[in-house]
mmCIF file of C-alpha atoms and ligand atoms in Angstrom:
data_model
loop_
_atom_site.group_PDB
_atom_site.id
_atom_site.type_symbol
_atom_site.label_atom_id
_atom_site.label_comp_id
_atom_site.label_asym_id
_atom_site.label_seq_id
_atom_site.Cartn_x
_atom_site.Cartn_y
_atom_site.Cartn_z
ATOM 1 C CA UNK Q 17 123.355 35.742 119.655
ATOM 2 C CA UNK Q 18 125.627 37.976 117.605
ATOM 3 C CA UNK Q 19 126.028 41.620 118.600
ATOM 4 C CA UNK Q 20 127.917 44.441 116.906
ATOM 5 C CA UNK Q 21 130.513 46.685 118.514
ATOM 6 C CA UNK Q 22 128.037 49.413 119.541
ATOM 7 C CA UNK Q 23 125.681 46.851 121.077
ATOM 8 C CA UNK Q 24 128.585 45.188 122.909
ATOM 9 C CA UNK Q 25 129.662 48.553 124.355
ATOM 10 C CA UNK Q 26 126.101 49.306 125.496
ATOM 11 C CA UNK Q 27 125.651 45.855 127.039
ATOM 12 C CA UNK Q 28 128.945 45.991 128.931
ATOM 13 C CA UNK Q 29 128.276 49.520 130.213
ATOM 14 C CA UNK Q 30 124.900 48.427 131.555
ATOM 15 C CA UNK Q 31 126.423 45.521 133.499
ATOM 16 C CA UNK Q 32 125.888 42.795 130.903
ATOM 17 C CA UNK Q 33 128.185 40.006 129.753
ATOM 18 C CA UNK Q 34 129.526 39.708 126.185
ATOM 19 C CA UNK Q 35 131.837 37.116 124.626
ATOM 20 C CA UNK Q 36 134.622 38.990 122.871
ATOM 21 C CA UNK Q 37 137.449 38.078 120.512
ATOM 22 C CA UNK Q 38 141.081 38.347 121.574
ATOM 23 C CA UNK Q 39 144.174 37.082 119.780
ATOM 24 C CA UNK Q 40 144.450 34.090 122.149
ATOM 25 C CA UNK Q 41 140.915 32.757 122.727
ATOM 26 C CA UNK Q 42 137.438 34.311 123.082
ATOM 27 C CA UNK Q 43 136.809 35.847 126.494
ATOM 28 C CA UNK Q 44 133.560 36.189 128.455
ATOM 29 C CA UNK Q 45 133.772 39.885 129.272
ATOM 30 C CA UNK Q 46 132.203 42.038 131.971
ATOM 31 C CA UNK Q 47 132.967 45.427 133.530
ATOM 32 C CA UNK Q 48 135.798 44.588 135.940
ATOM 33 C CA UNK Q 49 134.483 47.152 138.451
ATOM 34 C CA UNK Q 50 130.890 45.881 138.487
ATOM 35 C CA UNK Q 51 130.507 43.061 141.015
ATOM 36 C CA UNK Q 52 127.061 41.995 139.829
ATOM 37 C CA UNK Q 53 128.415 41.650 136.290
ATOM 38 C CA UNK Q 54 131.434 39.685 137.552
ATOM 39 C CA UNK Q 55 129.167 37.281 139.426
ATOM 40 C CA UNK Q 56 127.283 36.623 136.187
ATOM 41 C CA UNK Q 57 130.557 35.625 134.527
ATOM 42 C CA UNK Q 58 131.309 33.084 137.274
ATOM 43 C CA UNK Q 59 127.748 31.775 137.082
ATOM 44 C CA UNK Q 60 127.717 31.337 133.294
ATOM 45 C CA UNK Q 61 131.085 29.577 133.348
ATOM 46 C CA UNK Q 62 130.170 27.532 136.443
ATOM 47 C CA UNK Q 63 133.564 28.560 137.677
ATOM 48 C CA UNK Q 64 134.668 28.253 141.329
ATOM 49 C CA UNK Q 65 134.845 31.619 143.128
ATOM 50 C CA UNK Q 66 138.519 31.115 144.033
ATOM 51 C CA UNK Q 67 139.608 31.113 140.377
ATOM 52 C CA UNK Q 68 140.483 34.748 139.587
ATOM 53 C CA UNK Q 69 139.799 36.562 136.311
ATOM 54 C CA UNK Q 70 142.185 38.439 134.021
ATOM 55 C CA UNK Q 71 141.432 42.155 133.655
ATOM 56 C CA UNK Q 72 141.898 43.432 130.099
ATOM 57 C CA UNK Q 73 142.962 47.047 129.702
ATOM 58 C CA UNK Q 74 143.566 49.317 126.706
ATOM 59 C CA UNK Q 75 146.698 51.025 127.916
ATOM 60 C CA UNK Q 76 149.568 50.432 130.355
ATOM 61 C CA UNK Q 77 148.646 53.749 132.030
ATOM 62 C CA UNK Q 78 145.687 51.887 133.538
ATOM 63 C CA UNK Q 79 147.922 49.462 135.464
ATOM 64 C CA UNK Q 80 148.231 51.895 138.373
ATOM 65 C CA UNK Q 81 144.449 51.863 138.843
ATOM 66 C CA UNK Q 82 144.570 48.121 139.607
ATOM 67 C CA UNK Q 83 148.052 47.336 140.871
ATOM 68 C CA UNK Q 84 149.568 48.611 144.096
ATOM 69 C CA UNK Q 85 153.018 48.239 142.567
ATOM 70 C CA UNK Q 86 154.323 48.285 139.012
ATOM 71 C CA UNK Q 87 157.975 47.279 139.500
ATOM 72 C CA UNK Q 88 160.574 48.208 136.871
ATOM 73 C CA UNK Q 89 160.865 44.568 135.829
ATOM 74 C CA UNK Q 90 157.120 44.344 135.184
ATOM 75 C CA UNK Q 91 157.259 47.585 133.176
ATOM 76 C CA UNK Q 92 159.982 46.080 130.994
ATOM 77 C CA UNK Q 93 157.904 42.975 130.380
ATOM 78 C CA UNK Q 94 154.799 45.043 129.631
ATOM 79 C CA UNK Q 95 156.771 47.135 127.162
ATOM 80 C CA UNK Q 96 158.134 44.024 125.464
ATOM 81 C CA UNK Q 97 154.922 41.997 125.238
ATOM 82 C CA UNK Q 98 151.893 44.337 125.333
ATOM 83 C CA UNK Q 99 149.642 44.383 123.497
ATOM 84 C CA UNK Q 100 149.945 40.616 123.237
ATOM 85 C CA UNK Q 101 149.315 37.135 124.648
ATOM 86 C CA UNK Q 102 150.943 38.010 127.949
ATOM 87 C CA UNK Q 103 149.353 38.474 131.389
ATOM 88 C CA UNK Q 104 151.050 40.167 134.345
ATOM 89 C CA UNK Q 105 150.077 39.285 137.905
ATOM 90 C CA UNK Q 106 150.879 42.155 140.282
ATOM 91 C CA UNK Q 107 149.993 43.062 143.895
ATOM 92 C CA UNK Q 108 146.428 44.432 143.809
ATOM 93 C CA UNK Q 109 145.227 47.751 145.141
ATOM 94 C CA UNK Q 110 142.960 47.436 148.158
ATOM 95 C CA UNK Q 111 139.869 48.761 146.306
ATOM 96 C CA UNK Q 112 139.999 46.000 143.648
ATOM 97 C CA UNK Q 113 137.009 43.683 144.046
ATOM 98 C CA UNK Q 114 137.663 40.367 145.824
ATOM 99 C CA UNK Q 115 135.437 38.781 143.217
ATOM 100 C CA UNK Q 116 137.584 39.634 140.212
ATOM 101 C CA UNK Q 117 140.740 38.535 142.022
ATOM 102 C CA UNK Q 118 139.232 35.372 143.473
ATOM 103 C CA UNK Q 119 140.309 36.506 146.951
ATOM 104 C CA UNK Q 120 143.958 36.733 145.931
ATOM 105 C CA UNK Q 121 146.125 39.652 147.068
ATOM 106 C CA UNK Q 122 147.102 40.074 143.408
ATOM 107 C CA UNK Q 123 145.463 41.108 140.135
ATOM 108 C CA UNK Q 124 146.065 39.737 136.612
ATOM 109 C CA UNK Q 125 146.280 42.325 133.798
ATOM 110 C CA UNK Q 126 146.629 42.077 130.039
ATOM 111 C CA UNK Q 127 146.437 44.326 126.967
ATOM 112 C CA UNK Q 128 145.117 42.065 124.199
ATOM 113 C CA UNK Q 129 146.451 42.396 120.674
ATOM 114 C CA UNK Q 130 143.193 42.246 118.759
ATOM 115 C CA UNK Q 131 141.775 45.257 116.901
ATOM 116 C CA UNK Q 132 138.160 44.538 117.922
ATOM 117 C CA UNK Q 133 139.046 43.972 121.584
ATOM 118 C CA UNK Q 134 141.090 47.177 121.643
ATOM 119 C CA UNK Q 135 138.284 49.174 120.001
ATOM 120 C CA UNK Q 136 135.829 47.774 122.517
ATOM 121 C CA UNK Q 137 138.070 48.662 125.459
ATOM 122 C CA UNK Q 138 138.606 52.196 124.142
ATOM 123 C CA UNK Q 139 135.007 52.905 123.157
ATOM 124 C CA UNK Q 140 133.549 51.566 126.397
ATOM 125 C CA UNK Q 141 136.200 53.192 128.557
ATOM 126 C CA UNK Q 142 135.952 50.085 130.751
ATOM 127 C CA UNK Q 143 138.476 47.569 131.968
ATOM 128 C CA UNK Q 144 137.055 44.161 131.090
ATOM 129 C CA UNK Q 145 137.409 41.064 133.221
ATOM 130 C CA UNK Q 146 137.371 38.143 130.800
ATOM 131 C CA UNK Q 147 138.061 34.490 131.432
ATOM 132 C CA UNK Q 148 137.962 32.186 128.430
ATOM 133 C CA UNK Q 149 134.368 31.953 127.153
ATOM 134 C CA UNK Q 150 133.779 28.286 127.934
ATOM 135 C CA UNK Q 151 132.318 26.327 130.825
ATOM 136 C CA UNK Q 152 134.758 25.445 133.582
ATOM 137 C CA UNK Q 153 137.218 22.664 132.535
ATOM 138 C CA UNK Q 154 136.010 22.631 128.912
ATOM 139 C CA UNK Q 155 137.885 23.561 125.757
ATOM 140 C CA UNK Q 156 138.496 27.262 125.162
ATOM 141 C CA UNK Q 157 136.726 28.789 122.136
ATOM 142 C CA UNK Q 158 138.725 30.245 119.252
ATOM 143 C CA UNK Q 159 135.707 31.214 117.105
ATOM 144 C CA UNK Q 160 132.334 32.855 117.788
ATOM 145 C CA UNK Q 161 130.681 29.559 116.782
ATOM 146 C CA UNK Q 162 132.617 27.680 119.492
ATOM 147 C CA UNK Q 163 131.296 30.154 122.087
ATOM 148 C CA UNK Q 164 127.696 29.612 121.034
ATOM 149 C CA UNK Q 165 128.143 25.830 120.883
ATOM 150 C CA UNK Q 166 129.568 25.800 124.419
ATOM 151 C CA UNK Q 167 127.486 28.448 126.211
ATOM 152 C CA UNK Q 168 124.272 28.604 124.190
ATOM 153 C CA UNK Q 169 122.686 31.183 121.909
ATOM 154 C CA UNK Q 170 121.500 33.406 124.754
ATOM 155 C CA UNK Q 171 125.092 34.627 125.252
ATOM 156 C CA UNK Q 172 125.903 37.810 123.306
ATOM 157 C CA UNK Q 173 128.926 37.256 121.054
ATOM 158 C CA UNK Q 174 130.971 39.885 119.259
ATOM 159 C CA UNK Q 175 132.483 38.081 116.272
ATOM 160 C CA UNK Q 176 136.060 39.103 115.514
ATOM 161 C CA UNK Q 177 137.040 36.081 113.423
ATOM 162 C CA UNK Q 178 139.204 33.118 114.403
ATOM 163 C CA UNK Q 179 141.853 33.750 117.066
ATOM 164 C CA UNK Q 180 145.378 33.914 115.654
ATOM 165 C CA UNK Q 181 147.406 32.747 118.657
ATOM 166 C CA UNK Q 182 144.926 30.044 119.558
ATOM 167 C CA UNK Q 183 145.924 29.146 123.120
ATOM 168 C CA UNK Q 184 145.636 31.180 126.310
ATOM 169 C CA UNK Q 185 148.141 33.868 127.294
ATOM 170 C CA UNK Q 186 151.415 33.272 129.100
ATOM 171 C CA UNK Q 187 150.946 34.324 132.748
ATOM 172 C CA UNK Q 188 153.854 35.726 134.759
ATOM 173 C CA UNK Q 189 153.739 37.127 138.271
ATOM 174 C CA UNK Q 190 156.171 39.844 139.282
ATOM 175 C CA UNK Q 191 157.103 40.784 142.810
ATOM 176 C CA UNK Q 192 159.819 43.387 143.357
ATOM 177 C CA UNK Q 193 162.671 42.336 141.094
ATOM 178 C CA UNK Q 194 161.726 38.708 140.580
ATOM 179 C CA UNK Q 195 159.274 36.860 138.382
ATOM 180 C CA UNK Q 196 157.585 33.492 138.190
ATOM 181 C CA UNK Q 197 155.904 31.594 135.374
ATOM 182 C CA UNK Q 198 152.279 30.787 136.299
ATOM 183 C CA UNK Q 199 150.981 29.497 132.977
ATOM 184 C CA UNK Q 200 152.827 28.520 129.837
ATOM 185 C CA UNK Q 201 151.820 30.182 126.578
ATOM 186 C CA UNK Q 202 153.108 31.053 123.142
ATOM 187 C CA UNK Q 203 155.341 33.779 124.596
ATOM 188 C CA UNK Q 204 157.995 31.353 125.703
ATOM 189 C CA UNK Q 205 159.938 31.160 128.911
ATOM 190 C CA UNK Q 206 163.063 31.930 126.867
ATOM 191 C CA UNK Q 207 161.463 35.112 125.506
ATOM 192 C CA UNK Q 208 160.598 36.217 129.067
ATOM 193 C CA UNK Q 209 164.119 35.405 130.272
ATOM 194 C CA UNK Q 210 165.572 37.457 127.421
ATOM 195 C CA UNK Q 211 163.799 40.504 128.888
ATOM 196 C CA UNK Q 212 163.688 39.710 132.606
ATOM 197 C CA UNK Q 213 166.673 37.417 133.164
ATOM 198 C CA UNK Q 214 166.440 34.086 134.975
ATOM 199 C CA UNK Q 215 163.988 34.048 137.883
ATOM 200 C CA UNK Q 216 165.566 33.767 141.324
ATOM 201 C CA UNK Q 217 162.747 31.538 142.560
ATOM 202 C CA UNK Q 218 163.387 28.783 140.056
ATOM 203 C CA UNK Q 219 160.464 26.690 141.160
ATOM 204 C CA UNK Q 220 158.906 25.836 137.882
ATOM 205 C CA UNK Q 221 158.746 22.079 138.206
ATOM 206 C CA UNK Q 222 155.333 22.104 139.795
ATOM 207 C CA UNK Q 223 153.456 24.080 137.210
ATOM 208 C CA UNK Q 224 150.845 25.471 137.327
ATOM 209 C CA UNK Q 225 150.938 28.008 140.130
ATOM 210 C CA UNK Q 226 147.898 29.997 139.012
ATOM 211 C CA UNK Q 227 145.074 29.286 141.462
ATOM 212 C CA UNK Q 228 142.215 27.322 140.024
ATOM 213 C CA UNK Q 229 144.323 25.899 137.229
ATOM 214 C CA UNK Q 230 143.037 22.392 137.653
ATOM 215 C CA UNK Q 231 144.905 19.484 136.156
ATOM 216 C CA UNK Q 232 141.737 18.520 134.349
ATOM 217 C CA UNK Q 233 141.295 21.521 132.116
ATOM 218 C CA UNK Q 234 140.826 22.457 128.504
ATOM 219 C CA UNK Q 235 139.052 19.151 127.992
ATOM 220 C CA UNK Q 236 136.966 17.830 125.146
ATOM 221 C CA UNK Q 237 133.954 15.755 126.215
ATOM 222 C CA UNK Q 238 135.273 12.651 124.433
ATOM 223 C CA UNK Q 239 137.921 10.703 126.410
ATOM 224 C CA UNK Q 240 141.348 11.599 125.104
ATOM 225 C CA UNK Q 241 144.705 9.839 125.156
ATOM 226 C CA UNK Q 242 148.135 11.237 124.415
ATOM 227 C CA UNK Q 243 150.806 9.028 122.795
ATOM 228 C CA UNK Q 244 154.538 9.692 122.719
ATOM 229 C CA UNK Q 245 154.987 7.400 119.701
ATOM 230 C CA UNK Q 246 152.784 7.258 116.601
ATOM 231 C CA UNK Q 247 153.132 3.493 116.495
ATOM 232 C CA UNK Q 248 151.497 3.136 119.931
ATOM 233 C CA UNK Q 249 148.718 5.474 118.837
ATOM 234 C CA UNK Q 250 148.086 3.335 115.758
ATOM 235 C CA UNK Q 251 148.067 0.122 117.804
ATOM 236 C CA UNK Q 252 145.482 1.619 120.144
ATOM 237 C CA UNK Q 253 143.425 2.985 117.229
ATOM 238 C CA UNK Q 254 143.202 -0.510 115.711
ATOM 239 C CA UNK Q 255 141.619 -1.894 118.886
ATOM 240 C CA UNK Q 256 139.090 0.932 119.385
ATOM 241 C CA UNK Q 257 135.470 0.964 118.166
ATOM 242 C CA UNK Q 258 135.752 4.418 116.655
ATOM 243 C CA UNK Q 259 138.260 7.196 117.063
ATOM 244 C CA UNK Q 260 139.627 10.464 115.768
ATOM 245 C CA UNK Q 261 143.390 10.901 115.780
ATOM 246 C CA UNK Q 262 145.364 14.130 115.740
ATOM 247 C CA UNK Q 263 148.788 13.683 114.183
ATOM 248 C CA UNK Q 264 151.571 16.247 113.926
ATOM 249 C CA UNK Q 265 152.422 17.085 110.319
ATOM 250 C CA UNK Q 266 151.414 15.384 107.073
ATOM 251 C CA UNK Q 267 154.058 12.905 106.090
ATOM 252 C CA UNK Q 268 153.199 11.387 102.744
ATOM 253 C CA UNK Q 269 152.215 7.902 103.886
ATOM 254 C CA UNK Q 270 149.282 8.886 106.049
ATOM 255 C CA UNK Q 271 147.720 6.077 108.020
ATOM 256 C CA UNK Q 272 144.215 4.904 107.133
ATOM 257 C CA UNK Q 273 141.721 2.949 109.217
ATOM 258 C CA UNK Q 274 138.025 2.633 108.369
ATOM 259 C CA UNK Q 275 136.786 3.503 111.865
ATOM 260 C CA UNK Q 276 139.234 6.337 112.569
ATOM 261 C CA UNK Q 277 139.367 9.913 111.195
ATOM 262 C CA UNK Q 278 142.845 11.376 110.947
ATOM 263 C CA UNK Q 279 143.391 15.092 111.407
ATOM 264 C CA UNK Q 280 146.739 16.793 110.893
ATOM 265 C CA UNK Q 281 148.196 19.599 112.948
ATOM 266 C CA UNK Q 282 150.759 21.823 111.160
ATOM 267 C CA UNK Q 283 154.450 21.105 111.820
ATOM 268 C CA UNK Q 284 155.110 24.710 112.863
ATOM 269 C CA UNK Q 285 154.270 25.258 116.546
ATOM 270 C CA UNK Q 286 152.704 28.719 116.057
ATOM 271 C CA UNK Q 287 150.361 27.436 113.342
ATOM 272 C CA UNK Q 288 149.646 24.311 115.365
ATOM 273 C CA UNK Q 289 148.613 26.456 118.366
ATOM 274 C CA UNK Q 290 146.373 28.572 116.141
ATOM 275 C CA UNK Q 291 144.485 25.505 114.944
ATOM 276 C CA UNK Q 292 144.691 23.255 118.019
ATOM 277 C CA UNK Q 293 141.395 24.038 119.800
ATOM 278 C CA UNK Q 294 139.485 24.291 116.555
ATOM 279 C CA UNK Q 295 140.644 20.807 115.597
ATOM 280 C CA UNK Q 296 139.809 19.452 119.048
ATOM 281 C CA UNK Q 297 136.342 21.042 118.890
ATOM 282 C CA UNK Q 298 135.783 19.402 115.489
ATOM 283 C CA UNK Q 299 137.064 16.014 116.658
ATOM 284 C CA UNK Q 300 134.941 16.221 119.816
ATOM 285 C CA UNK Q 301 131.808 16.780 117.703
ATOM 286 C CA UNK Q 302 132.360 13.463 115.869
ATOM 287 C CA UNK Q 303 131.061 11.531 118.907
ATOM 288 C CA UNK Q 304 133.676 8.825 118.627
ATOM 289 C CA UNK Q 305 134.836 6.561 121.435
ATOM 290 C CA UNK Q 306 138.344 8.048 121.706
ATOM 291 C CA UNK Q 307 140.366 11.076 120.713
ATOM 292 C CA UNK Q 308 143.963 9.994 120.174
ATOM 293 C CA UNK Q 309 146.698 12.597 120.101
ATOM 294 C CA UNK Q 310 150.271 12.307 118.933
ATOM 295 C CA UNK Q 311 152.523 14.199 121.369
ATOM 296 C CA UNK Q 312 154.316 17.147 119.767
ATOM 297 C CA UNK Q 313 158.116 17.303 119.459
ATOM 298 C CA UNK Q 314 160.096 17.761 122.653
ATOM 299 C CA UNK Q 315 161.149 21.320 121.807
ATOM 300 C CA UNK Q 316 160.724 24.669 123.588
ATOM 301 C CA UNK Q 317 158.276 26.128 121.046
ATOM 302 C CA UNK Q 318 155.897 23.222 121.734
ATOM 303 C CA UNK Q 319 155.861 23.241 125.560
ATOM 304 C CA UNK Q 320 152.691 25.344 125.899
ATOM 305 C CA UNK Q 321 150.844 23.139 123.414
ATOM 306 C CA UNK Q 322 152.007 20.004 125.237
ATOM 307 C CA UNK Q 323 150.864 21.558 128.528
ATOM 308 C CA UNK Q 324 147.320 22.005 127.154
ATOM 309 C CA UNK Q 325 147.254 18.510 125.641
ATOM 310 C CA UNK Q 326 148.463 16.953 128.916
ATOM 311 C CA UNK Q 327 145.620 18.628 130.788
ATOM 312 C CA UNK Q 328 143.036 17.778 128.164
ATOM 313 C CA UNK Q 329 144.068 14.108 128.280
ATOM 314 C CA UNK Q 330 144.197 13.904 132.086
ATOM 315 C CA UNK Q 331 141.692 11.474 133.586
HETATM 316 O O1 TXA N 426 144.531 34.416 126.851
HETATM 317 C C1 TXA N 426 143.940 34.527 127.921
HETATM 318 O O2 TXA N 426 144.531 34.692 129.006
HETATM 319 C C2 TXA N 426 142.409 34.440 127.879
HETATM 320 C C3 TXA N 426 141.874 35.652 127.114
HETATM 321 C C4 TXA N 426 140.379 35.741 127.135
HETATM 322 O O3 TXA N 426 142.471 36.808 127.616
HETATM 323 N N1 TXA N 426 141.873 34.369 129.206
HETATM 324 C C5 TXA N 426 141.973 33.263 129.969
HETATM 325 O O4 TXA N 426 141.313 33.396 131.179
HETATM 326 O O5 TXA N 426 142.575 32.263 129.654
HETATM 327 P P1 TXA N 426 141.021 32.165 132.149
HETATM 328 O O6 TXA N 426 140.166 32.746 133.218
HETATM 329 O O7 TXA N 426 140.481 31.033 131.399
HETATM 330 O O8 TXA N 426 142.401 31.853 132.775
HETATM 331 C C6 TXA N 426 142.968 32.795 133.634
HETATM 332 C C7 TXA N 426 144.008 32.186 134.510
HETATM 333 C C8 TXA N 426 143.421 31.296 135.579
HETATM 334 O O9 TXA N 426 144.130 30.074 135.605
HETATM 335 C C9 TXA N 426 143.677 32.076 136.849
HETATM 336 O O10 TXA N 426 143.966 31.234 137.911
HETATM 337 C C10 TXA N 426 144.860 32.957 136.491
HETATM 338 O O11 TXA N 426 144.645 33.276 135.159
HETATM 339 N N2 TXA N 426 144.843 34.168 137.281
HETATM 340 C C11 TXA N 426 143.985 35.198 137.205
HETATM 341 N N3 TXA N 426 144.224 36.090 138.177
HETATM 342 C C12 TXA N 426 145.263 35.620 138.883
HETATM 343 C C13 TXA N 426 145.964 36.075 140.032
HETATM 344 N N4 TXA N 426 145.634 37.183 140.654
HETATM 345 N N5 TXA N 426 146.990 35.323 140.476
HETATM 346 C C14 TXA N 426 147.327 34.190 139.857
HETATM 347 N N6 TXA N 426 146.692 33.696 138.778
HETATM 348 C C15 TXA N 426 145.671 34.394 138.301
HETATM 349 MG MG1 MG N 427 140.031 29.178 130.788
#
């Protein structure tokens, strides 16, 4: 059910839940200070209670309402990347609901870079807790139509167009003068290091560190396989009953098979991220036996995309 900005403001102020656009993915928003509203978000998503939500704010001045500390390093990162696809995890103030922080001692905060989301935050005067607007473990939505397809028409959706970044925000936790990558995103590790320096706790091998980030995540319903080499993908495609294959970049001599649809992701990582979930949603709707994915290049700008594909293909 589509709602306009004024209706979204009214719904959120009265403790309702509204799916809202951000530049990364659509979020399922509720007043971050209203526990009954927060519980509705967990219920609609069928999300475990120990998986905390990100609180979206309009202005960095609001950080001090939520966070017990706002270290200089975190301020530098906020200045560099807000508004934007960047989430800061900071020690939480005691009054912050256990529900929104999934019982963690910390709180996740982000200023989204989307005109509709910012207008909504300002007009409502609320901070909005918003996980991605999909059921637990399923693909994140990057259009209003994806939200309705995944959660049903009873959910109020504020349509702000297709998301430009296309995958979820980079999450970094900051404690005192050190930081840690919790979730990869389109703001790269190198970009964070350029502002914050190398982290002292270099313990990034065992990603993810964000609680509730299950290995099986961001998944289409159709079984999915990831292939390092296109040749192996093609060999598998030939033996399958029906499939849809996602290849990186058009290359002139595109493969053809009668029982397989080929879809092409742009060669530029930023454009590929923008289109990734939309393409996966489309492929998933074909009801084929397999989704086959060509792994992206082994390059820093692709690591967040590879992270999502790895999880989506995990069985
Ligand atoms: O781009 C995004 O971040 C989108 C849009 C809507 O803002 N939101 C999003 O939310 O992806 P969600 O709930 O799907 O993912 C939030 C992640 C979870 O993996 C959660 O564990 C982590 O953020 N997180 C939230 N609060 C945390 C905390 N206090 N400490 C560590 N991780 C936290
Ligand atoms: Mg999510």
